[in-house]
Short mmCIF file of C-alpha atoms and ligand atoms in Angstrom, two decimals:
data_model
loop_
_atom_site.label_atom_id
_atom_site.label_comp_id
_atom_site.label_asym_id
_atom_site.label_seq_id
_atom_site.Cartn_x
_atom_site.Cartn_y
_atom_site.Cartn_z
CA MET V 1 -24.89 -23.77 -1.09
CA THR V 2 -23.31 -20.59 -0.38
CA VAL V 3 -20.86 -19.46 -3.03
CA ARG V 4 -17.24 -18.68 -2.11
CA VAL V 5 -15.42 -15.83 -3.55
CA GLY V 6 -11.66 -15.49 -2.97
CA ILE V 7 -9.90 -12.11 -2.58
CA PRO V 8 -5.96 -12.10 -3.02
CA ARG V 9 -4.33 -10.70 0.16
CA GLY V 10 -2.05 -8.66 -2.05
CA LEU V 11 -1.21 -5.40 -4.04
CA LEU V 12 -4.53 -3.02 -3.35
CA TYR V 13 -6.18 -5.27 -1.17
CA TYR V 14 -4.63 -2.90 1.63
CA TYR V 15 -6.82 -0.18 -0.10
CA TYR V 16 -9.94 -1.74 -1.10
CA GLY V 17 -10.36 -4.89 0.67
CA PRO V 18 -12.98 -3.75 3.28
CA LEU V 19 -14.95 -2.24 -0.06
CA TRP V 20 -15.11 -5.69 -1.83
CA THR V 21 -15.46 -7.93 1.12
CA GLU V 22 -18.67 -6.05 2.51
CA PHE V 23 -20.06 -5.92 -1.22
CA PHE V 24 -19.53 -9.66 -1.62
CA GLU V 25 -20.84 -10.64 2.08
CA SER V 26 -23.95 -8.40 1.73
CA LEU V 27 -24.76 -10.45 -1.65
CA GLY V 28 -24.57 -13.38 0.53
CA ALA V 29 -21.25 -14.70 -0.81
CA GLU V 30 -18.58 -16.30 1.60
CA VAL V 31 -15.31 -14.28 1.30
CA VAL V 32 -12.06 -16.05 1.47
CA ILE V 33 -9.11 -14.05 1.87
CA SER V 34 -5.78 -15.78 0.99
CA ALA V 35 -3.46 -16.58 4.00
CA GLU V 36 -1.15 -13.69 5.30
CA THR V 37 2.14 -13.78 3.02
CA ASN V 38 4.51 -16.72 4.07
CA LYS V 39 7.31 -18.48 2.69
CA LYS V 40 5.05 -20.97 0.67
CA ILE V 41 3.08 -18.25 -0.74
CA VAL V 42 6.22 -16.03 -1.95
CA GLU V 43 7.76 -19.46 -3.60
CA MET V 44 4.55 -20.21 -5.34
CA GLY V 45 4.51 -16.84 -6.60
CA VAL V 46 8.06 -16.63 -7.59
CA LYS V 47 7.64 -20.01 -9.74
CA SER V 48 4.41 -18.89 -11.39
CA THR V 49 5.78 -15.64 -12.63
CA VAL V 50 8.45 -14.33 -15.03
CA ASP V 51 11.80 -13.22 -13.55
CA GLU V 52 11.34 -9.55 -14.45
CA ALA V 53 8.13 -9.18 -12.34
CA CYS V 54 8.44 -7.01 -9.49
CA LEU V 55 8.28 -8.75 -5.87
CA PRO V 56 4.39 -7.63 -4.95
CA VAL V 57 3.29 -8.89 -8.35
CA LYS V 58 5.14 -12.33 -7.78
CA ILE V 59 3.54 -12.52 -4.35
CA TYR V 60 0.18 -11.62 -5.77
CA HIS V 61 0.42 -14.94 -8.04
CA GLY V 62 0.99 -16.73 -4.73
CA HIS V 63 -1.98 -15.49 -3.29
CA VAL V 64 -3.97 -16.70 -6.19
CA LYS V 65 -2.71 -20.03 -5.79
CA ASP V 66 -3.44 -20.10 -2.14
CA LEU V 67 -6.94 -19.23 -2.86
CA MET V 68 -7.09 -22.19 -5.53
CA ASP V 69 -5.93 -24.52 -2.72
CA GLN V 70 -8.78 -23.31 -0.60
CA LYS V 71 -11.19 -24.26 -3.37
CA VAL V 72 -12.99 -21.12 -4.05
CA ASP V 73 -15.66 -20.82 -6.71
CA TYR V 74 -14.77 -17.44 -8.14
CA ILE V 75 -11.40 -15.17 -7.53
CA PHE V 76 -11.84 -11.35 -7.75
CA LEU V 77 -9.22 -9.84 -9.66
CA PRO V 78 -10.00 -6.44 -11.14
CA ARG V 79 -8.11 -4.70 -13.85
CA LEU V 80 -7.12 -1.45 -12.39
CA MET V 81 -6.22 1.04 -14.96
CA SER V 82 -6.93 4.31 -12.99
CA VAL V 83 -8.75 5.22 -9.84
CA TYR V 84 -8.32 8.91 -9.63
CA LYS V 85 -9.18 11.40 -12.22
CA ASN V 86 -6.32 12.31 -14.79
CA GLU V 87 -4.08 9.85 -13.14
CA TYR V 88 -2.84 6.42 -13.62
CA ILE V 89 -2.14 3.12 -11.73
CA CYS V 90 1.25 1.42 -12.44
CA PRO V 91 0.97 -0.43 -15.74
CA LYS V 92 1.42 -3.67 -14.07
CA PHE V 93 -1.97 -3.49 -12.66
CA CYS V 94 -3.44 -3.08 -16.15
CA GLY V 95 -2.15 -6.34 -17.20
CA LEU V 96 -2.47 -8.32 -14.00
CA PRO V 97 -5.48 -10.35 -15.15
CA GLU V 98 -3.71 -11.42 -18.24
CA MET V 99 -0.59 -12.24 -16.22
CA VAL V 100 -2.48 -14.36 -13.89
CA ASN V 101 -4.83 -15.90 -16.73
CA HIS V 102 -1.68 -16.98 -18.55
CA SER V 103 0.79 -17.98 -15.81
CA ILE V 104 -1.64 -20.14 -13.62
CA ARG V 105 -3.57 -23.05 -15.11
CA ASN V 106 -7.05 -24.34 -13.85
CA LEU V 107 -8.17 -21.00 -12.42
CA PRO V 108 -11.63 -21.01 -11.07
CA THR V 109 -14.02 -18.47 -12.65
CA MET V 110 -12.37 -15.05 -12.53
CA ILE V 111 -14.31 -11.93 -11.96
CA GLN V 112 -12.10 -9.46 -13.71
CA PRO V 113 -14.05 -5.92 -14.15
CA THR V 114 -11.97 -3.13 -15.70
CA ILE V 115 -11.64 -0.06 -13.43
CA ASP V 116 -10.79 2.99 -15.35
CA PHE V 117 -11.80 6.34 -13.75
CA ARG V 118 -9.26 8.48 -15.33
CA LYS V 119 -11.92 10.45 -17.13
CA SER V 120 -14.78 10.02 -14.79
CA LYS V 121 -16.52 7.58 -12.53
CA LYS V 122 -19.65 7.39 -14.87
CA ASP V 123 -19.28 3.64 -15.38
CA LEU V 124 -19.15 2.82 -11.71
CA PRO V 125 -22.79 1.77 -11.69
CA LYS V 126 -22.41 -0.46 -14.50
CA ILE V 127 -19.26 -1.99 -13.08
CA VAL V 128 -20.99 -2.71 -9.77
CA GLU V 129 -24.04 -4.38 -11.62
CA ALA V 130 -21.75 -6.51 -13.64
CA VAL V 131 -19.96 -7.91 -10.70
CA GLY V 132 -22.83 -8.39 -8.52
CA ALA V 133 -24.75 -10.20 -11.22
CA TYR V 134 -22.32 -13.14 -10.62
CA PHE V 135 -24.39 -13.47 -7.12
CA THR V 136 -27.96 -12.19 -7.67
CA ASP V 137 -29.92 -10.87 -10.48
CA ASP V 138 -31.78 -8.54 -7.95
CA ARG V 139 -30.60 -5.00 -9.03
CA ARG V 140 -31.75 -3.20 -5.79
CA LYS V 141 -29.88 -5.73 -3.67
CA ILE V 142 -26.76 -4.94 -5.51
CA GLU V 143 -27.14 -1.34 -5.18
CA TRP V 144 -28.00 -1.65 -1.52
CA ALA V 145 -24.94 -4.06 -0.95
CA PHE V 146 -22.60 -1.36 -2.69
CA THR V 147 -23.96 1.31 -0.47
CA LYS V 148 -23.04 -0.73 2.53
CA ALA V 149 -19.62 -1.40 1.08
CA LEU V 150 -18.91 2.15 0.57
CA GLU V 151 -19.78 3.00 4.02
CA ASN V 152 -17.43 0.13 5.23
CA TYR V 153 -14.85 1.61 3.05
CA ARG V 154 -15.35 5.20 4.56
CA GLN V 155 -14.87 4.06 8.08
CA TYR V 156 -11.59 2.01 7.26
CA LYS V 157 -10.07 5.20 5.30
CA THR V 158 -10.84 7.14 8.48
CA ALA V 159 -9.18 4.72 10.61
CA LEU V 160 -6.24 4.99 8.55
CA ARG V 161 -5.98 8.54 8.57
CA GLN V 162 -5.91 8.28 12.48
CA GLY V 163 -2.77 6.29 12.18
CA ILE V 164 -4.15 2.71 12.46
CA LEU V 165 -2.41 0.26 10.06
CA PRO V 166 -4.44 -1.31 7.36
CA THR V 167 -3.72 -4.83 8.94
CA GLU V 168 -4.94 -3.62 12.25
CA ALA V 169 -8.10 -1.53 10.72
CA LEU V 170 -8.86 -4.72 8.77
CA GLU V 171 -8.85 -7.03 11.92
CA LYS V 172 -10.76 -4.15 13.64
CA LYS V 173 -7.86 -3.91 16.34
CA ASP V 174 -8.52 -0.23 16.60
CA GLU V 175 -7.45 0.16 20.21
CA LYS V 176 -3.79 -1.28 19.56
CA ASN V 177 -0.86 0.77 20.04
CA PHE V 178 -2.43 4.17 20.84
CA GLU V 179 0.33 4.73 23.34
CA LEU V 180 3.01 4.71 20.57
CA LEU V 181 0.89 6.66 18.29
CA LYS V 182 1.33 9.50 20.68
CA SER V 183 5.11 9.49 20.76
CA SER V 184 7.00 12.48 20.02
CA ASP V 185 9.69 10.65 18.06
CA LYS V 186 8.41 10.28 14.62
CA VAL V 187 9.85 8.80 11.10
CA ALA V 188 7.99 9.06 7.82
CA LEU V 189 7.82 5.75 6.19
CA LEU V 190 7.35 5.87 2.41
CA GLY V 191 6.36 3.20 -0.27
CA HIS V 192 3.65 1.11 -1.70
CA PRO V 193 0.92 -0.02 0.71
CA TYR V 194 1.53 -3.80 -0.26
CA ASN V 195 5.22 -3.42 0.93
CA LEU V 196 4.65 -1.10 3.90
CA TYR V 197 1.68 -3.24 5.45
CA ASP V 198 2.45 -6.67 4.42
CA ALA V 199 4.17 -7.93 7.63
CA PHE V 200 6.17 -10.80 5.76
CA VAL V 201 7.26 -8.53 2.82
CA SER V 202 8.42 -5.82 5.17
CA MET V 203 9.64 -7.91 7.79
CA ASN V 204 7.38 -6.18 10.32
CA LEU V 205 9.07 -2.91 9.67
CA VAL V 206 6.29 -0.65 11.22
CA GLU V 207 6.09 -2.83 14.19
CA LYS V 208 9.86 -2.70 14.58
CA LEU V 209 10.05 1.08 14.40
CA ARG V 210 7.14 1.27 16.86
CA GLY V 211 9.07 -1.10 19.07
CA HIS V 212 11.89 1.69 18.96
CA GLY V 213 9.24 4.14 20.33
CA LEU V 214 8.88 5.86 17.10
CA GLN V 215 5.52 7.26 15.75
CA VAL V 216 5.14 6.01 12.24
CA LEU V 217 3.76 8.47 9.32
CA THR V 218 2.69 6.76 6.05
CA PRO V 219 1.04 8.11 3.07
CA GLU V 220 -2.20 6.39 4.15
CA SER V 221 -2.26 8.14 7.61
CA MET V 222 -1.67 11.68 5.86
CA ASP V 223 -4.27 14.43 5.66
CA VAL V 224 -5.30 14.15 1.88
CA LYS V 225 -5.60 17.57 1.34
CA VAL V 226 -2.26 18.47 2.69
CA MET V 227 -0.65 15.61 0.75
CA ASN V 228 -2.05 16.64 -2.35
CA GLU V 229 -0.98 20.42 -1.63
CA LYS V 230 2.61 19.15 -1.11
CA ALA V 231 2.63 16.85 -4.15
CA ALA V 232 1.63 19.90 -6.21
CA LEU V 233 5.05 21.40 -5.50
CA MET V 234 6.50 19.31 -8.22
CA ASP V 235 7.33 21.25 -11.41
CA LYS V 236 5.19 18.62 -13.56
CA LYS V 237 2.04 16.91 -12.41
CA MET V 238 2.67 13.48 -10.96
CA PHE V 239 0.37 11.39 -12.66
CA TRP V 240 0.87 8.04 -11.06
CA SER V 241 -1.57 8.02 -8.04
CA PHE V 242 1.04 6.38 -5.83
CA GLY V 243 3.65 8.71 -6.94
CA ARG V 244 1.55 11.81 -5.71
CA LYS V 245 0.84 10.04 -2.41
CA ILE V 246 4.48 9.24 -1.77
CA LEU V 247 5.86 12.42 -2.80
CA GLY V 248 3.29 14.52 -0.85
CA THR V 249 4.13 12.56 2.09
CA ALA V 250 7.73 13.05 1.57
CA PHE V 251 7.73 16.93 0.69
CA TYR V 252 5.40 17.29 4.16
CA ALA V 253 7.71 15.13 6.21
CA MET V 254 10.87 17.23 5.08
CA GLU V 255 9.16 20.42 6.58
CA GLN V 256 8.22 18.80 9.94
CA GLN V 257 10.40 19.61 13.00
CA ASP V 258 9.12 16.68 14.74
CA ILE V 259 9.82 14.00 12.09
CA GLN V 260 13.36 13.04 12.42
CA GLY V 261 14.04 10.93 9.57
CA ILE V 262 12.61 9.46 6.32
CA ILE V 263 12.57 5.91 5.04
CA TYR V 264 11.72 4.56 1.70
CA LEU V 265 10.83 0.87 1.55
CA SER V 266 11.21 -0.26 -2.33
CA SER V 267 10.61 -3.49 -4.11
CA PHE V 268 13.58 -4.59 -6.40
CA GLY V 269 12.20 -4.41 -9.92
CA CYS V 270 9.86 -1.37 -9.28
CA GLY V 271 9.93 1.12 -12.19
CA LEU V 272 8.11 3.58 -10.24
CA ASP V 273 10.14 3.31 -7.03
CA SER V 274 13.47 3.77 -9.09
CA VAL V 275 11.99 7.03 -10.16
CA LEU V 276 10.14 8.32 -6.96
CA ALA V 277 12.94 7.29 -4.36
CA ASP V 278 15.66 9.15 -6.33
CA ILE V 279 13.35 12.40 -6.45
CA VAL V 280 12.85 11.84 -2.82
CA GLU V 281 16.46 11.37 -1.93
CA ARG V 282 17.58 14.48 -3.97
CA ARG V 283 14.92 16.57 -2.50
CA VAL V 284 15.73 15.53 0.96
CA ARG V 285 19.52 16.05 0.48
CA ARG V 286 18.88 19.67 -0.98
CA ASN V 287 16.12 20.97 1.09
CA SER V 288 16.52 19.21 4.55
CA ASP V 289 19.02 17.97 6.94
CA LYS V 290 16.93 14.86 7.80
CA PRO V 291 18.38 11.43 7.59
CA PHE V 292 17.11 9.35 4.73
CA THR V 293 17.50 5.82 3.92
CA LEU V 294 16.32 3.53 1.11
CA LEU V 295 15.61 -0.19 1.83
CA THR V 296 15.18 -2.27 -1.20
CA LEU V 297 13.34 -5.86 -0.77
CA ASP V 298 13.32 -8.74 -2.84
CA GLU V 299 12.76 -12.35 -2.38
CA HIS V 300 16.15 -13.05 -1.05
CA THR V 301 16.14 -9.97 1.38
CA GLY V 302 17.45 -11.52 4.75
CA GLU V 303 15.81 -9.99 7.91
CA ALA V 304 19.38 -9.65 9.91
CA GLY V 305 20.59 -7.23 7.27
CA MET V 306 17.53 -5.23 7.33
CA ASP V 307 17.46 -5.25 11.22
CA THR V 308 21.02 -3.89 11.21
CA ARG V 309 20.20 -1.04 8.76
CA ILE V 310 17.00 -0.18 10.89
CA GLU V 311 18.98 -0.15 14.19
CA ALA V 312 21.66 2.00 12.63
CA PHE V 313 18.99 4.44 11.39
CA VAL V 314 17.29 4.47 14.58
CA ASP V 315 20.45 5.10 16.49
CA MET V 316 21.43 8.04 14.45
CA ILE V 317 17.77 9.70 14.71
CA LYS V 318 18.20 9.17 18.65
CA TRP V 319 22.06 10.16 18.60
CA ARG V 320 21.09 13.52 16.62
CA ARG V 321 17.99 14.33 18.94
CA ASN V 322 20.00 13.94 21.92
CA HIS V 323 23.08 15.88 20.76
CA GLU V 324 22.25 18.39 18.35
CA ASN V 325 19.16 18.91 16.19
CA ASN V 326 20.78 20.50 13.33
CA PHE V 327 23.40 18.11 12.46
CA SER V 328 23.51 17.35 8.60
CA ALA V 329 23.38 13.77 7.62
CA TYR V 330 25.19 14.55 4.45
CA GLY V 331 27.95 16.95 5.53
CA GLN V 332 26.63 19.71 3.56
CA HIS V 333 26.52 22.04 6.51
CA LEU V 334 28.63 23.07 9.26
CA HIS V 335 27.83 23.18 12.90
CA SER V 336 29.74 23.72 16.18
CA TYR V 337 28.91 22.52 19.48
S1 SF4 G 1 4.22 0.13 -8.62
FE1 SF4 G 1 6.23 -1.02 -8.74
S2 SF4 G 1 5.89 -2.41 -6.95
FE2 SF4 G 1 3.82 -1.83 -7.33
S3 SF4 G 1 3.05 -3.26 -8.93
FE3 SF4 G 1 4.20 -1.52 -10.11
S4 SF4 G 1 6.33 -2.20 -10.48
FE4 SF4 G 1 5.27 -3.48 -9.07
#
């Protein structure tokens, strides 16, 4: 009988989903991805977690419960400490396995390797072998499966850099929206991937912006070298990986003539966002005249209110483009018509 391994469609699924999926499938397992986020998943997640948890962590718990309803044999839930040298992931990722293990009863067997590449990636082969051993004791098959998985992952990242959304790339809808990707009206959309690309959580923000004829630049569509160069402009090194990506994208966007506004999508209860959004807003105010808006999500956020704010922001961008390009959103500069 084929073994079924569940992957929660939350948090870094939007980064590493294709890697993990290809690996497990190449080892002969059936991969079950939890359902797209919906009201029931959010409610199950909220009920399973402490109030203090941020929205994405609550939702992640809901995805674990969805996989349990689908009767999987295993759930893959790695402990992500660090995925880049000398950087850290948010502390909530480090404690995620414990949070889930203690919050949800009757879990199936959990596969929970620790990923800590802060000093080096030298342990990667051991981690791969240990995870693969749940499915086979053939070490060469495990190596081969991981090589295939890495290739799939590289293709996915290349697609993202072309401006294709993770959700589109995951579904291999790579031809979609090419018309809009060429639009000369652009905005930068900043935030964590699990907020930006989860259509339920973001209330389809990317699609709504595209619907207004705007091309959307996100950290995942940035050239990595450029993003890192811009992030290095901070006086002090940003040691959170997400922080580096968000700041690098923000600083790049501030300098681009064709990017007409910057939106930061944040989650209520996110410690990183409270720091990062403040840095971005101050820099945008100080160094550019681009409109900036911060949209904060929680489980009670209403779509109508969000739509009103998006429409007002888009109207302002279009008004500025049609009337005067150098009109300050903050009243710091005087211009005459
Ligand atoms: S970075 Fe923020 S939103 Fe993401 S897991 Fe950490 S606290 Fe939650």
